[in-house]
PDB file of C-alpha atoms and ligand atoms in Angstrom:
ATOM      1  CA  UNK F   1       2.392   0.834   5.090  1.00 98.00           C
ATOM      2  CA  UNK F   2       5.025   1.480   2.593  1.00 98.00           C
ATOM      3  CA  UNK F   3       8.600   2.285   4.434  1.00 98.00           C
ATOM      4  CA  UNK F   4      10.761   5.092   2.390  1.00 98.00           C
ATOM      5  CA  UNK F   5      14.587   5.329   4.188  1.00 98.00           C
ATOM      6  CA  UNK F   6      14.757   9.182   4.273  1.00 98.00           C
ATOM      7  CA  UNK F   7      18.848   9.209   3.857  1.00 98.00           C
ATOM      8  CA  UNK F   8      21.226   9.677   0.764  1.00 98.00           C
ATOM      9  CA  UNK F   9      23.792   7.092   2.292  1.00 98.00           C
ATOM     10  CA  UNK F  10      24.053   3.905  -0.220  1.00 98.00           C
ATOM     11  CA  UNK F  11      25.525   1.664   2.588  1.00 98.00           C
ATOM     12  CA  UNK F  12      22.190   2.084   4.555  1.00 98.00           C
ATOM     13  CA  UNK F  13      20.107   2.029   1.334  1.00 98.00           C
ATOM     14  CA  UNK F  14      21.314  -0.921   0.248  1.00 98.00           C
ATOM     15  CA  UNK F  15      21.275  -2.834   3.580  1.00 98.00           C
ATOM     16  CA  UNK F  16      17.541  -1.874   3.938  1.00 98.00           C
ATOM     17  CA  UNK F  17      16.811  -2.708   0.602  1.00 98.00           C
ATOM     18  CA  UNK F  18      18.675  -6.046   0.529  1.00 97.00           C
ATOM     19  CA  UNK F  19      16.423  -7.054   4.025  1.00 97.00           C
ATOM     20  CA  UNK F  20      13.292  -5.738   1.627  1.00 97.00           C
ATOM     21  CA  UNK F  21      12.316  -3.420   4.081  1.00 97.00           C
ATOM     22  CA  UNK F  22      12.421  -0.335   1.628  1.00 98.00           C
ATOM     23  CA  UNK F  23       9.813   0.556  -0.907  1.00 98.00           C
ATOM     24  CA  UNK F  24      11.272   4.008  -2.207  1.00 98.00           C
ATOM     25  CA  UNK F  25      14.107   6.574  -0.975  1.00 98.00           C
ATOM     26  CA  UNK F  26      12.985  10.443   0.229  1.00 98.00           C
ATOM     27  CA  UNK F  27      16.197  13.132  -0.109  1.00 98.00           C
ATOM     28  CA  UNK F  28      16.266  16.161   0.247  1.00 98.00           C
ATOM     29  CA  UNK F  29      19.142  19.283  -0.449  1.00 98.00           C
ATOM     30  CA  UNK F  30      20.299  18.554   3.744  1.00 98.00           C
ATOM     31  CA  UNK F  31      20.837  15.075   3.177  1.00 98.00           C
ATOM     32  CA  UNK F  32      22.738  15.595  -0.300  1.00 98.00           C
ATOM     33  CA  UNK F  33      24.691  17.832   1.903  1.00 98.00           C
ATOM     34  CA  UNK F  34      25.345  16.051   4.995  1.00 97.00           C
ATOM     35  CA  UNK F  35      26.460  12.261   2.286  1.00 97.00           C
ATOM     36  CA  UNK F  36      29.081  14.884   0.422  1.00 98.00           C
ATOM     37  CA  UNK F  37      27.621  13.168  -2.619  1.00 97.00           C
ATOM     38  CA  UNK F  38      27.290  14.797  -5.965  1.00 98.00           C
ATOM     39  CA  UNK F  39      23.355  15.236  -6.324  1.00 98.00           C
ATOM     40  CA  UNK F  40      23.104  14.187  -9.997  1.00 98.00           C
ATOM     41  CA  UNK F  41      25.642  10.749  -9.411  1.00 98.00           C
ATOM     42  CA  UNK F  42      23.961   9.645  -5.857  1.00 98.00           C
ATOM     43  CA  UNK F  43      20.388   9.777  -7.030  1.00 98.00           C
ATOM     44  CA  UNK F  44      21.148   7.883 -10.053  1.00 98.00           C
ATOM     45  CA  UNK F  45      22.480   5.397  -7.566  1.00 98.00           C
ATOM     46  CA  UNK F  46      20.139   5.005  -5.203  1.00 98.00           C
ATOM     47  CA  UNK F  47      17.211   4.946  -8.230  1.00 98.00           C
ATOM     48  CA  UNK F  48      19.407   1.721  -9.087  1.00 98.00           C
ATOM     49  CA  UNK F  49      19.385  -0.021  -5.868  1.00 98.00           C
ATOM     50  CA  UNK F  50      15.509   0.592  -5.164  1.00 97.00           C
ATOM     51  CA  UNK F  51      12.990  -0.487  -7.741  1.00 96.00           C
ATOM     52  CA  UNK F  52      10.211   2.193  -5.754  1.00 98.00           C
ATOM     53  CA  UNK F  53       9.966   5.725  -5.838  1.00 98.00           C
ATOM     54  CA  UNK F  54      13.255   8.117  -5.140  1.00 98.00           C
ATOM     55  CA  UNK F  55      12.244  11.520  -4.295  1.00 98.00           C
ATOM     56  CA  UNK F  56      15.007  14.059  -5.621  1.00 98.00           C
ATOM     57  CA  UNK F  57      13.659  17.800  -4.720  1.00 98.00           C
ATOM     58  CA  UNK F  58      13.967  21.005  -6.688  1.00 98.00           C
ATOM     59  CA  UNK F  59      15.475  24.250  -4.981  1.00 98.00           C
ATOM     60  CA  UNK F  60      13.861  27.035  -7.815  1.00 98.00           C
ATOM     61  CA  UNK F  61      11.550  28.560  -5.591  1.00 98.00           C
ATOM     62  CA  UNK F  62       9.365  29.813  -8.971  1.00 98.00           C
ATOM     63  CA  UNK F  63       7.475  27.539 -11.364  1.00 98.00           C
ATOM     64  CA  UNK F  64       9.433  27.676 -14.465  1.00 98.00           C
ATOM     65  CA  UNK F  65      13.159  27.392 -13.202  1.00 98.00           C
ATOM     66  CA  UNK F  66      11.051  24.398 -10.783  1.00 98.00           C
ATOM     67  CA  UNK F  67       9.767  22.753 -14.564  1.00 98.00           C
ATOM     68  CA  UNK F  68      13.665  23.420 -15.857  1.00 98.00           C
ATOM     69  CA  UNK F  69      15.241  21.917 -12.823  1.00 98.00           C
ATOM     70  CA  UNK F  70      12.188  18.874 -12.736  1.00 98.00           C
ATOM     71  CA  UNK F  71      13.175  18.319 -16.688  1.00 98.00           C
ATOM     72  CA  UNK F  72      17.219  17.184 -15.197  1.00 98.00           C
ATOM     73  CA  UNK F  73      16.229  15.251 -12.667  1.00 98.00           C
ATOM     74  CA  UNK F  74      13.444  12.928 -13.954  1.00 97.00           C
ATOM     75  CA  UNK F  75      15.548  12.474 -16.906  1.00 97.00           C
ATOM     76  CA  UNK F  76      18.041  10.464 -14.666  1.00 98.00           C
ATOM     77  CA  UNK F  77      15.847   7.121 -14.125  1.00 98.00           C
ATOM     78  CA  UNK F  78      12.291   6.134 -14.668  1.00 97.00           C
ATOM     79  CA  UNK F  79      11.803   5.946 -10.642  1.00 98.00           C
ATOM     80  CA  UNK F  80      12.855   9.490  -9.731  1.00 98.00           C
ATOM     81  CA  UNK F  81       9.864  11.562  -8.220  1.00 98.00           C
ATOM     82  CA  UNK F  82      10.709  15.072  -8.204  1.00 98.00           C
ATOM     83  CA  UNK F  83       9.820  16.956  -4.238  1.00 98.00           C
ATOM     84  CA  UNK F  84       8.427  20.331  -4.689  1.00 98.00           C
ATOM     85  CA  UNK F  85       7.857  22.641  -1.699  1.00 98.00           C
ATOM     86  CA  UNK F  86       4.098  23.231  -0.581  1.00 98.00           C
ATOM     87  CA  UNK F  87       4.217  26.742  -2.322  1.00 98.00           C
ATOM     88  CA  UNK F  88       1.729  28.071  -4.893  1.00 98.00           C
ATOM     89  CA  UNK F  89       4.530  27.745  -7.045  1.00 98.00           C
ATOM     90  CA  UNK F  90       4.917  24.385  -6.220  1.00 98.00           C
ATOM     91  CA  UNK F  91       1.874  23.552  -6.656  1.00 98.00           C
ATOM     92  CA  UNK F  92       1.782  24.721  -9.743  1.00 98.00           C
ATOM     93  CA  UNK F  93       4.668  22.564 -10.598  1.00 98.00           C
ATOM     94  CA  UNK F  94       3.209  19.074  -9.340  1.00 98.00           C
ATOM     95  CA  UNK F  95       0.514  20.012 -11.433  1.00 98.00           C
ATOM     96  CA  UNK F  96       2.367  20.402 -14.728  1.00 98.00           C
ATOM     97  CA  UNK F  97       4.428  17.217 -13.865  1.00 98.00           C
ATOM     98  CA  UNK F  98       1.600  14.929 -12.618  1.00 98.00           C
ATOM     99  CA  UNK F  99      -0.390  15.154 -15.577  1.00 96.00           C
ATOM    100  CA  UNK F 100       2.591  14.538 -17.392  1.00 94.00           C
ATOM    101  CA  UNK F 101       3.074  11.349 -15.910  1.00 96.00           C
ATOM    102  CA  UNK F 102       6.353  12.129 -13.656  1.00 98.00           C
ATOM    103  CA  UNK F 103       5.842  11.337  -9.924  1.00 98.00           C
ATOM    104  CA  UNK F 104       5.439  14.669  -7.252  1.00 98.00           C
ATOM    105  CA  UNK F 105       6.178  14.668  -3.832  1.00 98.00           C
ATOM    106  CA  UNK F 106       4.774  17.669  -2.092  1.00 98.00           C
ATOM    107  CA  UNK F 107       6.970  18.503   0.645  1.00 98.00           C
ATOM    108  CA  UNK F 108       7.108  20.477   3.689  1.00 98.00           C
ATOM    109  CA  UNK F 109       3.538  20.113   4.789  1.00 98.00           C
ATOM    110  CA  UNK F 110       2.714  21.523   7.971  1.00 98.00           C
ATOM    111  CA  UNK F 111      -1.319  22.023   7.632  1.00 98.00           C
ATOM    112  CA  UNK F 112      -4.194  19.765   6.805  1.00 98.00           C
ATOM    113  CA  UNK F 113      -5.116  22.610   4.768  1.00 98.00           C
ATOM    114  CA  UNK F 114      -1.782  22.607   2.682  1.00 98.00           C
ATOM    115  CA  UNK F 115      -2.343  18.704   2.628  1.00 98.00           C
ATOM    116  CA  UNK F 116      -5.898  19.531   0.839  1.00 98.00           C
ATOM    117  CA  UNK F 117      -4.214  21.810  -1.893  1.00 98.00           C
ATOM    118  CA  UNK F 118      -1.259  19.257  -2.616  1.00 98.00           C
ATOM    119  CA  UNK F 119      -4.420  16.587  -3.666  1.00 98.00           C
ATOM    120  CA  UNK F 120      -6.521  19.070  -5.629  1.00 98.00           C
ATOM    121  CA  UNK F 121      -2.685  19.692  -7.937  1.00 98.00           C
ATOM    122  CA  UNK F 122      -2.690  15.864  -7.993  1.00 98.00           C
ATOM    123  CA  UNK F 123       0.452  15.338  -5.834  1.00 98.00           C
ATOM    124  CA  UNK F 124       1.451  11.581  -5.516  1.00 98.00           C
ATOM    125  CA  UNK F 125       2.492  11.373  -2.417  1.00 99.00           C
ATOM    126  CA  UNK F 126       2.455  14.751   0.419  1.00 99.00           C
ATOM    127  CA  UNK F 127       4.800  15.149   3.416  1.00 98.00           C
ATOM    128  CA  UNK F 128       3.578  16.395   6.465  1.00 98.00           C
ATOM    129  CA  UNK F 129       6.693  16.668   9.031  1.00 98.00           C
ATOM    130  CA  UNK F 130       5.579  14.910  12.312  1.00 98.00           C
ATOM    131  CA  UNK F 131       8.991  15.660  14.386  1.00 98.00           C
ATOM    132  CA  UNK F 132       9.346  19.203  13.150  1.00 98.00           C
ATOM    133  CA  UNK F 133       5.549  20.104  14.745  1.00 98.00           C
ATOM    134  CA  UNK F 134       6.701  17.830  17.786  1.00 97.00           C
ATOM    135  CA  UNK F 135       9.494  20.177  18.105  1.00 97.00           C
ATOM    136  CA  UNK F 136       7.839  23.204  18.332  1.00 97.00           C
ATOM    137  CA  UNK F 137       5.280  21.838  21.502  1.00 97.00           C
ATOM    138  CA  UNK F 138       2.626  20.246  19.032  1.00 96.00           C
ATOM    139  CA  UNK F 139       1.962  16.957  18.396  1.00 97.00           C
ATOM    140  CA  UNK F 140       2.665  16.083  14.498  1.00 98.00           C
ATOM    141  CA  UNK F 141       0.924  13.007  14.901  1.00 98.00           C
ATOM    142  CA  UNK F 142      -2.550  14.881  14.879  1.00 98.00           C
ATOM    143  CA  UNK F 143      -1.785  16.463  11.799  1.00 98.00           C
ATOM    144  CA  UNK F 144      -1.783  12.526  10.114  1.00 98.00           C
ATOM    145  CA  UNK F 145      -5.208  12.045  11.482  1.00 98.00           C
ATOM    146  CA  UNK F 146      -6.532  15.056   9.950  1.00 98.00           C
ATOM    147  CA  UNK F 147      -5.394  14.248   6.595  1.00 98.00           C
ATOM    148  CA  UNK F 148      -6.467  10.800   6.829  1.00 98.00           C
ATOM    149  CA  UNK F 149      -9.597  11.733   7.601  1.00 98.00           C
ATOM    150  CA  UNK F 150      -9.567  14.656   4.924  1.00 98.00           C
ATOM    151  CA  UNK F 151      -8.266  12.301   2.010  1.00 98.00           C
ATOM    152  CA  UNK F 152     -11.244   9.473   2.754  1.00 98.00           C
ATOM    153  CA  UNK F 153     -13.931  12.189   2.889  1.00 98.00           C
ATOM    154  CA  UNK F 154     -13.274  12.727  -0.637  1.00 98.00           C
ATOM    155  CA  UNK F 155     -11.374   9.892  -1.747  1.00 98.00           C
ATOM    156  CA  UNK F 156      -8.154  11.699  -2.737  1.00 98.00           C
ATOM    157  CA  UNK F 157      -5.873   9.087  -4.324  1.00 98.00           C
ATOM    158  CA  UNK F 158      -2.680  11.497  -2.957  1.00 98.00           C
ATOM    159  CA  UNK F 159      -0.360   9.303  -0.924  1.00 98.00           C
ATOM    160  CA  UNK F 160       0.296  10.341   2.990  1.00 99.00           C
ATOM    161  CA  UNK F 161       4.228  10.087   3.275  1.00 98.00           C
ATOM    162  CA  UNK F 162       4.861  10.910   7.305  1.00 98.00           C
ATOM    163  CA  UNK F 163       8.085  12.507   7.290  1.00 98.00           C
ATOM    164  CA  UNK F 164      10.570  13.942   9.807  1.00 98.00           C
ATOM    165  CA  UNK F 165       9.536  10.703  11.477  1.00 98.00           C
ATOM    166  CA  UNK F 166      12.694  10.655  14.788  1.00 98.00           C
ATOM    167  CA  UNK F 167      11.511   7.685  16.745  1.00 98.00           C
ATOM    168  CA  UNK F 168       9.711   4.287  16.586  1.00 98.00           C
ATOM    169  CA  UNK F 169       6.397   5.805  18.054  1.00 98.00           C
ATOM    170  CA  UNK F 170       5.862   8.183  14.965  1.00 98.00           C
ATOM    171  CA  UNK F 171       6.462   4.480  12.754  1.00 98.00           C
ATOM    172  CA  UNK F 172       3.531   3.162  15.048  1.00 98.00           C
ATOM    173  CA  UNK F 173       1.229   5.644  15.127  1.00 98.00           C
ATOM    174  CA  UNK F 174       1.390   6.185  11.312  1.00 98.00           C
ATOM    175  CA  UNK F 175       0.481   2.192  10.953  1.00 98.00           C
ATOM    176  CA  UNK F 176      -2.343   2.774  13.443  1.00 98.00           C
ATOM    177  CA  UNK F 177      -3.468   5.746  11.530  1.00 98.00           C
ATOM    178  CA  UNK F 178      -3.474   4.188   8.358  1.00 98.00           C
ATOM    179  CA  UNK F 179      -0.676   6.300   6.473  1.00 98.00           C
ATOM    180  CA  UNK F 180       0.615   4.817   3.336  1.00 98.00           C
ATOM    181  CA  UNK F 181       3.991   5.664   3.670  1.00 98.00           C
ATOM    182  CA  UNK F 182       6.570   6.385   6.288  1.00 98.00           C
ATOM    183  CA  UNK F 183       9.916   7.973   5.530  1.00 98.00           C
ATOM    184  CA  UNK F 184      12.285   7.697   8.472  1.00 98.00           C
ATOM    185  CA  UNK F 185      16.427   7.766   8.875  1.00 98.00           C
ATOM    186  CA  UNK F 186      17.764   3.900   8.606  1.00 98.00           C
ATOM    187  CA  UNK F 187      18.462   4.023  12.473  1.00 98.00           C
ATOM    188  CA  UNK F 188      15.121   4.224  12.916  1.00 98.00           C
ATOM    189  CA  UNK F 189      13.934   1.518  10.869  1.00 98.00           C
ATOM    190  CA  UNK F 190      16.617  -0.617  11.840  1.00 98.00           C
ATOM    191  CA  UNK F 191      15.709   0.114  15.561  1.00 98.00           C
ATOM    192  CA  UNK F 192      11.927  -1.212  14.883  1.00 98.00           C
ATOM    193  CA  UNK F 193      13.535  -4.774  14.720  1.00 97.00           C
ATOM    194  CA  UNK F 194      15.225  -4.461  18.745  1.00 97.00           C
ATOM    195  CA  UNK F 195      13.242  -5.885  21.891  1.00 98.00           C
ATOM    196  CA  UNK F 196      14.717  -6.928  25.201  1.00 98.00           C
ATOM    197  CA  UNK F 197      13.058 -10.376  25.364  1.00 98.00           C
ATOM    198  CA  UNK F 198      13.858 -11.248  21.644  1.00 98.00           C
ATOM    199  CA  UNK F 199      17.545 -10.495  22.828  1.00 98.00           C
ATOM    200  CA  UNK F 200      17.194 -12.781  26.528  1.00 98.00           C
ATOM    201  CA  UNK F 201      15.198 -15.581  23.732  1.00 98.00           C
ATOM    202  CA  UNK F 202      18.166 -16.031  22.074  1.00 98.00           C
ATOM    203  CA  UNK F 203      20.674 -15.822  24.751  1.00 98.00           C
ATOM    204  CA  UNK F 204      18.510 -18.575  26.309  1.00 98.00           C
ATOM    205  CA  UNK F 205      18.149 -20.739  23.488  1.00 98.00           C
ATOM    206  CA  UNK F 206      21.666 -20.371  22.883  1.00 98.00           C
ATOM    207  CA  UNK F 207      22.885 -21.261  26.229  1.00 98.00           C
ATOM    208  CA  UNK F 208      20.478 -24.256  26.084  1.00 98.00           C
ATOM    209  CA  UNK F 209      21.684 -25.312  22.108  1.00 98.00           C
ATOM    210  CA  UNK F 210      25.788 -25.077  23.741  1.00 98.00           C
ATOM    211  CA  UNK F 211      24.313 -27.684  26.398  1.00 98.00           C
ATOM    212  CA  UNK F 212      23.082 -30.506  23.839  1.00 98.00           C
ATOM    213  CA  UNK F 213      27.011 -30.231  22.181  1.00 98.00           C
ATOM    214  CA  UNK F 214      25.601 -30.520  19.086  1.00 98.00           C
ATOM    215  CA  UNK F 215      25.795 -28.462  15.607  1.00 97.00           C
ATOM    216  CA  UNK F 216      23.665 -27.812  12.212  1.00 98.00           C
ATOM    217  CA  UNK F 217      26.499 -27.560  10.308  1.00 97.00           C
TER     218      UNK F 217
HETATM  219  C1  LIG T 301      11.167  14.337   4.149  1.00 61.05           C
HETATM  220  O1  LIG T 301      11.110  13.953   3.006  1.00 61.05           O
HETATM  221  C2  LIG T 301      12.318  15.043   4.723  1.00 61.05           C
HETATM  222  O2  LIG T 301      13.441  14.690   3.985  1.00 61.05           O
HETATM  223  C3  LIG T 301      12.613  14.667   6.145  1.00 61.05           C
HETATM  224  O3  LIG T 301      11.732  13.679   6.637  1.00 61.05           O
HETATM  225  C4  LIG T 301      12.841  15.816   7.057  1.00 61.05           C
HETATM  226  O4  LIG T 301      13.156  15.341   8.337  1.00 61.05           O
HETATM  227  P1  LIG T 301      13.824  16.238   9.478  1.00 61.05           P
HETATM  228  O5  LIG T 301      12.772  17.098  10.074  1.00 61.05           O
HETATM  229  O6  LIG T 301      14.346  15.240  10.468  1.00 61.05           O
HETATM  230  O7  LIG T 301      14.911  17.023   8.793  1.00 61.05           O
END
């Protein structure tokens, strides 16, 4: 499973990145917001940092000021992939782009059904938001199972991003479910590395290593 650090901060990008746990980068306009980054500048820094896919989203909500808006922003580096909402619109959009060669993420999934239209426009990669559903009393997690299952009936080559992943569960159930990508905020994936006993391991060995007095270096 591909891991995608869903954040606009560089100083988490490029600790991620420099571990190789990151594959691509997912923004969106919040995230711009919340780094207080000009859009244009931080994207073209983050697309140099990561050699995978860096998902800069559109914010026309009709198909030719989306194509006008896509035309900036893949212009900026070869590894931009340009997010369009799951609107017919949208759609519309990913189509023109894909068969153009330019990368599409289809974002803000919520249905298996919407899942099913962003692989018929030939979306790369389609986010369905697990801790949004999980928010509102459902559990997102089903909603990756029914795409799954969806995408191998027919052999859709669209890629399953899980987004609005919050905690370390949604990273484990993805894996189990066989989703190709996960995009989650740098805590998280930082937080997949922490367990108790790897923390008393070293404290032991440690202890032990003082007691011989002697050193590697
Ligand atoms: C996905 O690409 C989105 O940027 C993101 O995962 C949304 O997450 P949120 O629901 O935590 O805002």
């Amino acid at each position: 499973m591909k891991f995608f650090a869903d954040t606009a901060e560089i100083a988490d990008i490029r600790e991620l990145n420099d571990a190789g746990l990151l594959d691509g980068v997912t923004t969106n306009p919040s995230l711009i917001h919340k780094s207080g980054r000009d859009f244009m500048e931080v994207t073209k820094e983050i697309c140099g940092i990561v050699d995978g896919p860096v998902s800069a989203e559109v914010v026309a909500l009709d198909h030719e000021t989306m194509m006008k808006e896509a035309d900036v922003l893949r212009k900026i580096a070869d590894n931009v992939c340009i997010k369009v909402p799951l609107t017919i619109d949208g759609l519309k959009t990913c189509r023109a782009l894909t068969r153009d060669g330019t990368m599409v993420n289809v974002t803000l999934c919520f249905s298996a059904n919407q899942a099913l239209l962003a692989a018929k426009a030939g979306a790369t990669f389609v986010s369905p938001f697990v801790g949004r559903h999980d928010d509102n009393g459902v559990d997102g997690m089903d909603l990756i199972r029914d795409i799954r299952l969806i995408y191998d009936n027919y052999d859709f080559t669209t890629e399953i991003l899980v987004a609005s992943v919050r905690h370390v569960v949604h990273v484990l159930e993805s894996a189990r479910i066989g989703a190709d990508v996960m995009t989650a905020p740098p805590k998280v994936i930082k937080s997949l590395a922490n367990h108790v006993l790897t923390d008393k391991g070293i404290e032991g060995f440690l202890a032990d290593w003082a007691k011989t007095g002697q050193s590697i270096l």
